[in-house]
Amino acid sequence: MSVHSHEIEEGLSFQPRFDAAGLVTCVATDVATGDVLMVAHMNEEALRKTIATGEAWYFSRSRNALWRKGETSGQTQRVVEMRTDCDQDAVWIRVEQIGAACHTGRRSCFYRKVEGEDGGAKLVFVDAERLFDPDAVYKT
């Protein structure tokens, strides 16, 4: 183990390792239930704002833009705890989720289960109730 990896893996200095696109993966879970709500990405600014404000900020790869969770929908995330993984290239935030985490109006982005079928796979809806109408909220 190199000195650098020992420092990253065992040290107390937060040194996030951004990928080539300048992002780290972020997993958000519900602090009360432990449910996985969503997986998104943060750039340096989103990570800094999340730490400073206690609200979840992300970077949208599709829009190439910084966004605060809930700025359009009102479905906000208050960060209770943030952790980083062993090599500091991903973060996990435990949040108090207000309303739905998913832009589809569902509590979690993980509302479909993968099941094996005839050597392949299919999706089955689970926990798929909508908490809001995305067409009304996002004016699509």
mmCIF file of C-alpha atoms in Angstrom, residues 14-18 23-29 38-43 46-47 50-51 57-58 79 81-94:
data_model
loop_
_atom_site.group_PDB
_atom_site.id
_atom_site.type_symbol
_atom_site.label_atom_id
_atom_site.label_comp_id
_atom_site.label_asym_id
_atom_site.label_seq_id
_atom_site.Cartn_x
_atom_site.Cartn_y
_atom_site.Cartn_z
ATOM 1 C CA PHE A 14 -11.575 14.381 3.156
ATOM 2 C CA GLN A 15 -9.997 14.151 -0.303
ATOM 3 C CA PRO A 16 -12.749 13.210 -2.749
ATOM 4 C CA ARG A 17 -11.491 11.571 -5.929
ATOM 5 C CA PHE A 18 -13.480 12.951 -8.848
ATOM 6 C CA LEU A 23 -17.842 13.829 -10.671
ATOM 7 C CA VAL A 24 -18.278 11.511 -7.710
ATOM 8 C CA THR A 25 -21.192 9.104 -7.400
ATOM 9 C CA CYS A 26 -23.619 9.823 -4.575
ATOM 10 C CA VAL A 27 -26.025 7.308 -3.064
ATOM 11 C CA ALA A 28 -28.892 8.845 -1.073
ATOM 12 C CA THR A 29 -30.760 6.748 1.496
ATOM 13 C CA MET A 38 -31.534 7.604 -5.551
ATOM 14 C CA VAL A 39 -28.077 7.512 -7.094
ATOM 15 C CA ALA A 40 -26.788 10.730 -8.629
ATOM 16 C CA HIS A 41 -23.542 12.601 -9.174
ATOM 17 C CA MET A 42 -21.865 15.548 -7.531
ATOM 18 C CA ASN A 43 -19.193 17.801 -8.904
ATOM 19 C CA ALA A 46 -22.363 20.389 -5.526
ATOM 20 C CA LEU A 47 -20.342 18.562 -2.882
ATOM 21 C CA THR A 50 -24.155 20.059 0.209
ATOM 22 C CA ILE A 51 -21.636 20.190 3.055
ATOM 23 C CA TRP A 57 -27.041 19.399 -4.299
ATOM 24 C CA TYR A 58 -26.244 17.390 -7.416
ATOM 25 C CA VAL A 79 -28.616 15.735 4.826
ATOM 26 C CA GLU A 81 -24.965 12.360 7.590
ATOM 27 C CA MET A 82 -22.444 12.091 4.766
ATOM 28 C CA ARG A 83 -19.907 9.315 4.409
ATOM 29 C CA THR A 84 -17.275 8.502 1.831
ATOM 30 C CA ASP A 85 -16.112 5.076 0.717
ATOM 31 C CA CYS A 86 -12.650 3.613 1.256
ATOM 32 C CA ASP A 87 -11.008 5.219 -1.770
ATOM 33 C CA GLN A 88 -13.074 8.418 -1.572
ATOM 34 C CA ASP A 89 -14.564 8.176 -5.064
ATOM 35 C CA ALA A 90 -18.172 7.891 -3.894
ATOM 36 C CA VAL A 91 -20.289 9.423 -1.152
ATOM 37 C CA TRP A 92 -23.315 8.177 0.731
ATOM 38 C CA ILE A 93 -25.761 10.656 2.176
ATOM 39 C CA ARG A 94 -28.410 9.730 4.711
#
